[in-house]
Coordinates of C-alpha atoms and ligand atoms in Angstrom, one line a residue:
M818 CA -10.7 161.1 -84.5
A819 CA -10.4 163.8 -87.3
D820 CA -7.9 166.8 -86.2
S821 CA -9.5 169.5 -85.8
T822 CA -7.2 172.6 -87.9
K823 CA -9.3 176.1 -87.5
T824 CA -11.7 176.7 -85.7
A825 CA -15.4 178.3 -86.9
T826 CA -16.9 181.7 -84.9
L827 CA -20.7 181.7 -83.6
S828 CA -22.2 184.6 -82.6
F829 CA -25.7 185.8 -81.2
G830 CA -26.1 188.4 -78.8
D831 CA -22.9 189.2 -76.2
T832 CA -21.8 185.1 -76.9
T833 CA -18.8 184.2 -79.1
I834 CA -17.5 180.4 -79.3
E835 CA -15.2 178.5 -80.9
L836 CA -16.2 176.3 -82.4
P837 CA -13.9 173.1 -83.5
M838 CA -13.7 172.2 -87.5
Y839 CA -12.4 168.8 -88.6
S840 CA -11.3 168.4 -92.5
P841 CA -12.1 164.8 -93.6
S842 CA -11.1 163.1 -96.2
A843 CA -13.2 164.0 -98.9
G844 CA -16.4 166.1 -98.8
P845 CA -17.2 169.5 -96.9
D846 CA -15.6 170.4 -93.8
V847 CA -17.5 169.5 -90.8
I848 CA -18.0 171.9 -88.1
D849 CA -18.4 170.1 -83.8
I850 CA -21.6 171.3 -82.1
S851 CA -21.7 168.6 -79.5
K852 CA -20.0 171.3 -76.8
L853 CA -22.8 173.6 -78.0
Y854 CA -25.6 173.6 -75.2
A855 CA -23.1 173.4 -72.5
Q856 CA -20.5 176.5 -73.7
G857 CA -23.6 178.8 -74.9
G858 CA -26.7 177.4 -73.9
V859 CA -28.9 177.2 -77.7
F860 CA -29.1 173.9 -79.9
T861 CA -28.8 173.7 -83.6
H862 CA -32.2 172.8 -85.4
D863 CA -31.6 170.6 -88.8
P864 CA -35.2 168.4 -89.0
G865 CA -34.1 165.8 -92.0
F866 CA -30.5 166.2 -91.2
T867 CA -30.0 168.4 -94.1
S868 CA -26.5 169.9 -93.0
T869 CA -25.6 167.9 -90.0
S870 CA -22.7 165.3 -89.9
S871 CA -24.0 162.5 -86.9
C872 CA -21.2 160.4 -87.8
E873 CA -17.8 159.9 -88.6
S874 CA -16.6 157.0 -90.9
T875 CA -14.6 155.0 -92.9
I876 CA -16.6 153.1 -94.9
T877 CA -18.8 155.0 -97.5
F878 CA -17.7 158.5 -100.1
I879 CA -21.2 160.3 -101.8
D880 CA -20.0 163.0 -103.6
G881 CA -23.2 164.1 -104.5
G882 CA -22.0 167.4 -106.7
K883 CA -19.8 165.3 -108.8
G884 CA -22.0 161.8 -108.7
E885 CA -19.3 159.9 -106.6
L886 CA -20.0 156.8 -104.6
L887 CA -17.0 154.8 -103.9
H888 CA -17.2 152.2 -101.0
R889 CA -13.5 152.4 -98.9
G890 CA -12.8 155.4 -101.9
Y891 CA -13.2 152.1 -104.4
P892 CA -15.6 154.0 -107.6
I893 CA -19.5 152.3 -107.9
D894 CA -18.4 151.4 -111.3
Q895 CA -15.8 149.8 -110.7
L896 CA -16.6 147.2 -107.7
A897 CA -19.4 146.6 -110.6
E898 CA -17.9 146.0 -113.0
K899 CA -15.0 144.3 -112.0
S900 CA -15.6 143.1 -108.4
H901 CA -19.1 140.3 -107.0
F902 CA -21.1 141.3 -104.3
L903 CA -19.5 139.7 -102.1
E904 CA -16.1 140.8 -102.1
V905 CA -18.2 143.9 -102.0
C906 CA -19.3 142.5 -98.4
Y907 CA -15.8 141.8 -97.2
L908 CA -14.9 145.6 -97.9
L909 CA -17.4 147.0 -96.1
L910 CA -16.6 145.5 -93.7
Y911 CA -12.7 144.5 -93.1
G912 CA -11.7 147.4 -95.2
E913 CA -10.4 146.3 -97.8
L914 CA -10.4 144.2 -100.8
P915 CA -10.1 140.0 -99.4
T916 CA -7.5 138.5 -100.9
A917 CA -8.5 134.6 -102.6
A918 CA -8.1 133.2 -99.1
Q919 CA -10.2 135.7 -97.7
L920 CA -12.6 136.3 -99.7
E921 CA -12.6 132.3 -100.4
D922 CA -12.8 131.9 -96.4
F923 CA -15.2 134.6 -96.2
E924 CA -17.3 133.0 -98.9
F925 CA -17.4 130.0 -96.3
R926 CA -19.1 131.6 -94.4
V927 CA -21.2 133.2 -95.1
T928 CA -22.1 130.2 -97.1
R929 CA -22.2 127.7 -93.8
H930 CA -24.5 130.9 -92.9
T931 CA -27.8 130.3 -95.1
M932 CA -29.8 128.3 -93.5
V933 CA -32.8 129.1 -90.6
H934 CA -33.3 127.2 -87.5
E935 CA -35.8 124.8 -88.7
Q936 CA -38.3 126.4 -86.3
M937 CA -38.6 130.0 -88.1
G938 CA -40.8 127.9 -90.0
N939 CA -43.8 128.4 -88.6
F940 CA -42.9 131.4 -87.6
F941 CA -43.4 132.5 -91.2
R942 CA -46.4 130.6 -91.6
G943 CA -48.5 132.5 -89.0
F944 CA -48.3 135.6 -91.6
R945 CA -51.4 135.8 -93.7
R946 CA -50.9 134.8 -97.4
D947 CA -51.4 138.1 -98.3
A948 CA -48.3 139.7 -96.2
H949 CA -46.3 142.2 -97.7
P950 CA -43.1 140.4 -97.6
M951 CA -41.2 143.4 -96.0
A952 CA -43.9 143.1 -93.5
V953 CA -43.1 139.4 -92.9
M954 CA -39.2 140.1 -93.5
V955 CA -39.9 143.3 -90.4
G956 CA -41.1 140.3 -88.0
V957 CA -38.7 137.3 -88.9
V958 CA -35.7 139.4 -88.9
G959 CA -35.9 140.7 -85.6
A960 CA -37.3 138.0 -83.7
M961 CA -34.2 136.3 -84.9
S962 CA -33.0 137.8 -81.8
A963 CA -35.6 134.9 -80.7
F964 CA -33.4 132.3 -82.0
Y965 CA -30.2 133.0 -82.5
H966 CA -29.4 134.2 -78.9
D967 CA -25.3 133.1 -78.9
S968 CA -25.2 136.4 -81.1
T969 CA -27.0 138.6 -79.3
D970 CA -23.8 140.5 -77.2
V971 CA -22.9 143.8 -78.6
N972 CA -20.4 144.0 -75.9
D973 CA -18.1 141.1 -77.5
P974 CA -16.7 141.2 -81.0
W975 CA -16.9 137.9 -81.6
Q976 CA -20.4 137.9 -81.9
R977 CA -20.9 141.0 -83.6
E978 CA -18.7 139.5 -86.2
V979 CA -21.5 135.4 -86.0
A980 CA -24.3 137.4 -85.9
A981 CA -22.9 140.3 -89.2
I982 CA -22.6 136.6 -91.1
R983 CA -25.3 135.0 -90.7
L984 CA -27.1 138.6 -91.3
I985 CA -25.8 138.2 -94.1
A986 CA -26.1 135.4 -95.8
K987 CA -30.1 134.0 -93.9
M988 CA -31.2 137.4 -94.9
P989 CA -31.7 136.1 -99.5
T990 CA -33.5 133.0 -96.9
I991 CA -35.4 134.8 -95.6
A992 CA -36.3 137.2 -98.1
A993 CA -37.0 134.0 -100.7
W994 CA -39.4 132.4 -98.6
A995 CA -41.1 135.9 -97.8
F996 CA -42.1 134.7 -101.6
K997 CA -42.5 131.6 -101.4
Y998 CA -45.1 131.8 -98.2
T999 CA -47.4 134.8 -100.6
I1000 CA -47.3 132.3 -103.7
G1001 CA -48.3 129.7 -101.4
Q1002 CA -45.4 127.9 -102.6
P1003 CA -43.3 125.3 -100.3
M1004 CA -40.2 127.1 -99.3
V1005 CA -36.7 126.4 -101.1
Y1006 CA -33.3 124.9 -98.9
P1007 CA -30.4 127.2 -99.5
R1008 CA -28.2 125.1 -101.5
N1009 CA -24.2 126.3 -100.7
D1010 CA -22.4 124.9 -104.2
L1011 CA -24.6 127.8 -105.9
D1012 CA -22.6 131.6 -105.2
Y1013 CA -24.6 134.8 -103.3
A1014 CA -26.9 135.2 -106.5
S1015 CA -27.7 132.2 -108.5
N1016 CA -28.5 130.9 -104.7
F1017 CA -31.2 133.5 -103.8
L1018 CA -32.2 133.4 -107.6
R1019 CA -32.6 128.7 -106.8
M1020 CA -35.2 129.4 -103.5
C1021 CA -36.8 132.3 -105.6
F1022 CA -38.3 130.5 -108.7
A1023 CA -37.1 126.8 -108.2
V1024 CA -40.2 124.4 -106.9
P1025 CA -40.3 120.8 -105.5
A1026 CA -41.7 119.2 -109.0
E1027 CA -39.1 121.3 -110.9
D1028 CA -35.7 122.4 -110.3
Y1029 CA -34.4 125.8 -111.0
E1030 CA -31.1 126.2 -113.7
V1031 CA -29.9 129.9 -112.8
D1032 CA -28.8 131.5 -116.6
P1033 CA -25.7 132.4 -115.6
I1034 CA -25.9 136.4 -117.1
L1035 CA -29.2 136.1 -114.6
A1036 CA -27.2 135.8 -112.1
R1037 CA -24.7 138.4 -113.0
A1038 CA -27.7 141.0 -114.0
M1039 CA -29.5 140.0 -109.9
D1040 CA -25.9 140.0 -108.1
R1041 CA -24.6 143.3 -109.6
I1042 CA -28.2 144.5 -107.9
F1043 CA -26.7 143.5 -104.7
T1044 CA -23.4 145.2 -105.9
L1045 CA -24.9 148.4 -106.7
H1046 CA -27.7 148.3 -103.1
A1047 CA -24.9 147.6 -100.6
D1048 CA -24.6 150.9 -99.1
H1049 CA -25.6 154.1 -99.3
E1050 CA -23.6 156.3 -96.5
Q1051 CA -26.4 157.8 -93.2
N1052 CA -29.1 156.9 -95.0
A1053 CA -32.4 157.0 -93.7
S1054 CA -32.2 153.1 -92.7
T1055 CA -29.4 153.4 -91.9
S1056 CA -29.4 156.1 -89.1
T1057 CA -32.2 154.5 -87.9
V1058 CA -30.0 151.1 -87.5
R1059 CA -27.2 153.4 -86.2
L1060 CA -29.6 155.4 -83.7
A1061 CA -31.6 152.3 -82.4
S1062 CA -28.2 150.5 -81.7
S1063 CA -26.9 153.4 -80.2
S1064 CA -29.0 152.2 -77.2
G1065 CA -27.1 148.7 -77.1
A1066 CA -30.2 146.6 -78.6
N1067 CA -29.8 143.3 -79.9
P1068 CA -28.4 144.0 -84.0
F1069 CA -31.3 141.9 -84.5
A1070 CA -33.9 144.0 -83.4
C1071 CA -31.3 147.1 -85.1
I1072 CA -32.0 146.0 -88.6
A1073 CA -35.6 145.1 -88.0
A1074 CA -35.9 149.2 -87.4
G1075 CA -33.4 149.6 -90.7
I1076 CA -36.0 147.0 -92.8
A1077 CA -39.3 148.7 -91.9
C1078 CA -37.8 152.4 -93.0
L1079 CA -36.8 151.1 -95.7
W1080 CA -40.0 149.8 -96.8
G1081 CA -41.6 154.3 -97.1
P1082 CA -41.8 155.3 -101.2
A1083 CA -38.9 157.7 -100.6
H1084 CA -36.6 155.0 -99.7
G1085 CA -35.9 151.3 -100.3
G1086 CA -40.1 151.6 -101.5
A1087 CA -39.4 153.6 -104.9
N1088 CA -38.8 151.2 -107.1
Q1089 CA -41.8 149.3 -106.3
A1090 CA -43.6 152.9 -107.0
C1091 CA -41.7 153.0 -109.4
L1092 CA -42.8 150.3 -111.6
E1093 CA -45.6 150.7 -110.6
M1094 CA -45.9 154.2 -112.0
L1095 CA -44.3 153.2 -114.9
R1096 CA -47.2 151.2 -115.8
E1097 CA -49.3 153.8 -114.8
I1098 CA -48.3 155.6 -117.8
G1099 CA -48.5 153.3 -119.5
T1100 CA -47.6 154.8 -123.2
V1101 CA -45.1 156.8 -124.6
D1102 CA -47.9 159.8 -125.5
R1103 CA -48.8 159.9 -121.1
I1104 CA -45.0 160.6 -120.4
P1105 CA -46.3 165.4 -120.8
E1106 CA -49.2 164.6 -118.5
F1107 CA -46.8 162.8 -115.6
I1108 CA -44.9 165.0 -115.7
A1109 CA -47.0 168.4 -115.3
R1110 CA -48.1 166.9 -112.5
A1111 CA -44.7 166.5 -110.7
K1112 CA -44.5 169.9 -111.7
D1113 CA -47.7 171.0 -110.3
K1114 CA -47.3 172.4 -106.5
N1115 CA -50.6 171.9 -105.8
D1116 CA -50.6 167.9 -106.4
P1117 CA -48.5 165.2 -104.5
F1118 CA -47.4 162.5 -106.9
R1119 CA -43.8 162.8 -108.0
L1120 CA -41.3 160.5 -110.4
M1121 CA -40.7 158.0 -108.5
G1122 CA -36.8 156.8 -109.1
F1123 CA -36.3 160.6 -109.6
G1124 CA -34.4 163.2 -107.0
H1125 CA -32.2 162.3 -104.6
R1126 CA -30.9 164.0 -101.3
V1127 CA -28.0 163.9 -101.7
Y1128 CA -27.3 163.7 -106.1
K1129 CA -27.3 167.5 -107.4
N1130 CA -25.6 164.9 -110.7
F1131 CA -26.2 161.6 -112.1
D1132 CA -27.2 159.0 -109.3
P1133 CA -23.6 156.3 -111.3
R1134 CA -25.3 153.8 -109.7
A1135 CA -28.8 154.7 -111.8
K1136 CA -25.8 154.3 -115.3
V1137 CA -25.1 150.3 -114.1
M1138 CA -28.2 150.0 -114.1
K1139 CA -29.2 151.1 -117.0
K1140 CA -27.2 149.4 -118.7
S1141 CA -27.7 146.4 -116.6
A1142 CA -31.7 146.4 -118.5
D1143 CA -30.5 146.7 -121.2
E1144 CA -28.2 143.2 -121.5
V1145 CA -31.4 141.9 -118.6
L1146 CA -34.0 142.0 -121.3
E1147 CA -31.8 141.3 -124.3
L1148 CA -31.4 137.9 -123.3
L1149 CA -34.9 137.9 -122.1
G1150 CA -36.0 138.8 -125.6
V1151 CA -38.1 141.2 -124.0
E1152 CA -36.0 144.4 -125.9
N1153 CA -39.9 145.6 -126.7
N1154 CA -40.5 146.1 -123.5
P1155 CA -43.7 148.3 -123.1
T1156 CA -42.0 149.2 -120.2
L1157 CA -38.5 149.9 -120.7
Q1158 CA -39.5 152.5 -123.7
V1159 CA -41.5 154.0 -120.7
A1160 CA -39.3 154.5 -118.5
K1161 CA -36.4 156.0 -121.0
E1162 CA -38.8 157.9 -123.2
L1163 CA -39.9 160.1 -118.8
E1164 CA -35.9 160.3 -118.3
A1165 CA -35.5 161.3 -121.9
Q1166 CA -38.5 164.1 -121.4
A1167 CA -37.1 164.8 -117.9
L1168 CA -34.4 165.6 -118.5
A1169 CA -35.0 168.1 -120.8
D1170 CA -37.0 170.3 -118.8
P1171 CA -36.6 172.9 -116.8
Y1172 CA -37.8 172.2 -114.0
F1173 CA -36.1 169.1 -113.6
A1174 CA -33.0 170.8 -114.1
E1175 CA -32.4 173.1 -112.6
K1176 CA -34.3 171.6 -109.4
K1177 CA -31.0 168.5 -110.6
L1178 CA -33.1 166.5 -111.0
F1179 CA -31.6 162.9 -112.0
P1180 CA -32.0 158.7 -112.6
N1181 CA -32.1 157.6 -108.6
V1182 CA -30.7 154.2 -109.1
D1183 CA -35.0 153.0 -108.6
F1184 CA -36.1 154.2 -111.6
Y1185 CA -34.0 150.9 -113.9
S1186 CA -33.7 148.4 -111.1
G1187 CA -37.5 147.3 -110.9
I1188 CA -37.4 146.9 -115.3
I1189 CA -34.8 144.4 -114.7
L1190 CA -36.3 142.7 -111.7
E1191 CA -40.0 142.5 -113.2
A1192 CA -37.9 140.4 -116.0
M1193 CA -36.2 138.3 -113.8
G1194 CA -40.3 137.3 -113.0
F1195 CA -40.1 138.6 -109.5
P1196 CA -43.3 141.0 -108.5
T1197 CA -43.4 145.5 -106.9
S1198 CA -44.0 143.3 -104.1
M1199 CA -40.1 142.5 -103.2
F1200 CA -38.2 145.2 -105.1
T1201 CA -38.3 146.6 -101.6
P1202 CA -37.1 143.2 -100.5
I1203 CA -34.1 142.7 -102.4
F1204 CA -33.5 146.2 -101.5
A1205 CA -33.4 145.4 -97.4
V1206 CA -31.0 141.9 -98.7
S1207 CA -28.3 143.6 -100.7
R1208 CA -28.2 146.8 -98.0
T1209 CA -28.3 144.7 -95.0
V1210 CA -24.1 144.6 -95.5
G1211 CA -24.5 148.2 -95.1
W1212 CA -26.7 148.4 -92.9
V1213 CA -24.1 145.9 -90.8
S1214 CA -20.6 147.5 -91.2
Q1215 CA -21.7 150.4 -90.4
W1216 CA -24.0 148.9 -86.5
K1217 CA -20.1 147.1 -86.1
E1218 CA -17.8 150.6 -87.4
M1219 CA -20.6 152.7 -84.6
I1220 CA -20.8 149.5 -81.4
S1221 CA -16.5 149.2 -81.9
D1222 CA -16.0 153.1 -81.6
P1223 CA -14.7 154.1 -77.8
T1224 CA -16.5 157.4 -78.1
M1225 CA -19.7 156.0 -79.1
K1226 CA -23.3 158.2 -77.2
I1227 CA -27.0 156.9 -77.3
G1228 CA -28.6 159.1 -79.7
R1229 CA -30.5 161.7 -78.5
P1230 CA -31.5 164.6 -80.4
R1231 CA -33.3 167.9 -79.0
Q1232 CA -35.8 169.5 -80.0
L1233 CA -37.5 172.9 -80.8
Y1234 CA -40.8 172.7 -78.5
T1235 CA -44.0 175.1 -79.6
G1236 CA -45.4 173.3 -77.3
S1237 CA -47.9 174.6 -74.4
T1238 CA -46.1 175.9 -71.4
A1239 CA -46.9 174.6 -68.1
R1240 CA -50.0 174.8 -67.3
D1241 CA -52.9 173.4 -64.6
Y1242 CA -54.6 170.0 -65.0
V1243 CA -59.0 170.4 -64.8
D1244 CA -61.2 168.8 -63.8
V1245 CA -63.4 167.0 -66.9
E1246 CA -66.2 168.6 -65.8
D1247 CA -64.5 171.6 -65.5
R1248 CA -63.6 172.1 -69.4
Ligands
CMC1387 N1 -40.8 164.7 -108.9 C1 -41.1 165.7 -109.0 N2 -40.6 166.8 -108.1 C2 -40.0 166.6 -107.4 C3 -39.1 165.7 -106.8 C4 -40.0 163.9 -107.7 N3 -39.1 163.0 -107.6 N4 -37.7 165.1 -106.7 C5 -38.4 166.3 -106.1 N5 -38.5 167.3 -106.2 C6 -39.0 168.3 -105.5 C7 -39.9 169.1 -105.0 O1 -41.1 169.2 -105.2 C8 -38.9 170.1 -104.5 O2 -39.7 171.2 -104.9 P1 -39.3 173.1 -104.2 O3 -38.2 173.1 -104.1 O4 -40.0 173.5 -104.9 O5 -40.7 173.1 -102.7 C9 -37.2 170.1 -104.2 O6 -37.0 168.4 -105.5 C10 -36.3 169.3 -103.5 O7 -37.4 168.8 -102.9 P2 -37.3 168.2 -101.9 O8 -38.1 167.1 -101.8 O9 -36.7 168.8 -100.8 O10 -35.9 166.7 -101.5 P3 -35.8 166.0 -101.1 O11 -33.7 165.5 -100.5 O12 -36.2 165.6 -99.7 O13 -35.7 164.4 -101.5 C11 -36.2 162.4 -102.9 C12 -35.3 163.8 -101.7 C13 -35.6 161.5 -102.8 C14 -37.0 162.3 -100.9 C15 -37.5 163.3 -103.5 O14 -36.1 163.4 -104.6 C16 -38.2 162.3 -103.8 O15 -39.1 161.7 -103.2 N6 -38.1 161.0 -105.2 C17 -39.1 160.4 -105.3 C18 -38.9 159.0 -104.7 C19 -37.6 158.5 -104.8 O16 -37.6 158.1 -106.1 N7 -36.8 157.9 -104.0 C20 -35.5 156.9 -104.1 C21 -34.5 157.8 -103.4 S1 -32.7 157.6 -104.1 C22 -33.4 155.0 -103.3 C23 -32.7 155.6 -101.7 O17 -31.8 155.3 -101.4 O18 -33.4 154.9 -101.1

């Protein structure tokens, strides 16, 4: 725990309370209100947690004003440029960049866990073919606790380690199989001689009748998408994983809860919603109409892929993603892709508009990712599952950090109750 070097004074009525304050290594000071109810008999109220730190963490830091994202101190643009996904996984999980030997060992461990229990195939086949792959992932990942009993004891550090590796290793297989199932093709088994991204692409696009040659540039772009989504401190799905885990629930159940939360369009579902929006706009001449709708208070429409709770400047991930979109589309010979043209023009018009400037709304990571994924051959329904594959390491790292903290408590928020006070039951004939 950071040292308390100063205090904040809170006064209400006749009560004055000194609250400890902590200075983090980066970011605003934090007032500790954990003893407030015991000392002052009041709660704080912060729906949506806009001003509340829910935990102490050393993993990821975001400076929303500067548009900075650091994993264990390393800027995301450097990691996206110079590192690769499994190295970033190691960094998030263990706190430091690995030596060559540590990386080799880690890659070996992940690669040797990529297969899923053979009986899990039957589980997939229980779903309707038209199920959304996210629905399948929520179910199958939750069901991992029924298949891997030897890594569900959260009090055993070794079992926690095995569960972490299993989740990171098997998630691409589960996402690829969910995809294969919905398109009626046979599931493709992982191949351990391929790197993480190439293996995922092959499991998605190979068929028994014809193998899939993985293009190294596409594999690099896929790896970069995984890297850019790997962790994002206490976002909604990560906080869901932490809250679910705080009861001592097993890791597979908790990660399934994270996947369920990620699915929503305000969170990971925004990449699918964004591409559908760009397609709906269709041509650049229709952009002003959609910008006008996004600004209209009486219209629930929002520009998907725009805005962020924390970033009040460019999302640094969006910058890398935009560059990657250009590279991938050029490689595939689709530079004149109409969706990319609409996206670029929409970004330019929105950024020049005072509404978006005043509210500090900038493109986020989801604005360009869908264009890359579509160009690679993924349907929109696979965009959020790919986000889930990437974010698994973030969820797992945050979960491991929380469980190994001896001061961990079950998460249990309080409320501002505005319902009826106690009243007597009335028999049905008297109502
Ligand atoms: N289009 C139009 N107006 C917007 C948008 C948008 N995309 N985002 C926010 N606003 C307006 C909003 O109407 C509000 O206006 P006012 O103050 O007049 O009521 C103001 O900006 C603040 O919005 P908010 O909803 O209070 O902000 P929030 O921090 O609760 O929401 C957000 C953040 C990401 C949910 C929101 O910006 C949004 O819905 N964006 C579109 C969905 C999206 O792209 N989500 C992906 C987020 S990044 C990937 C991830 O981490 O999952």
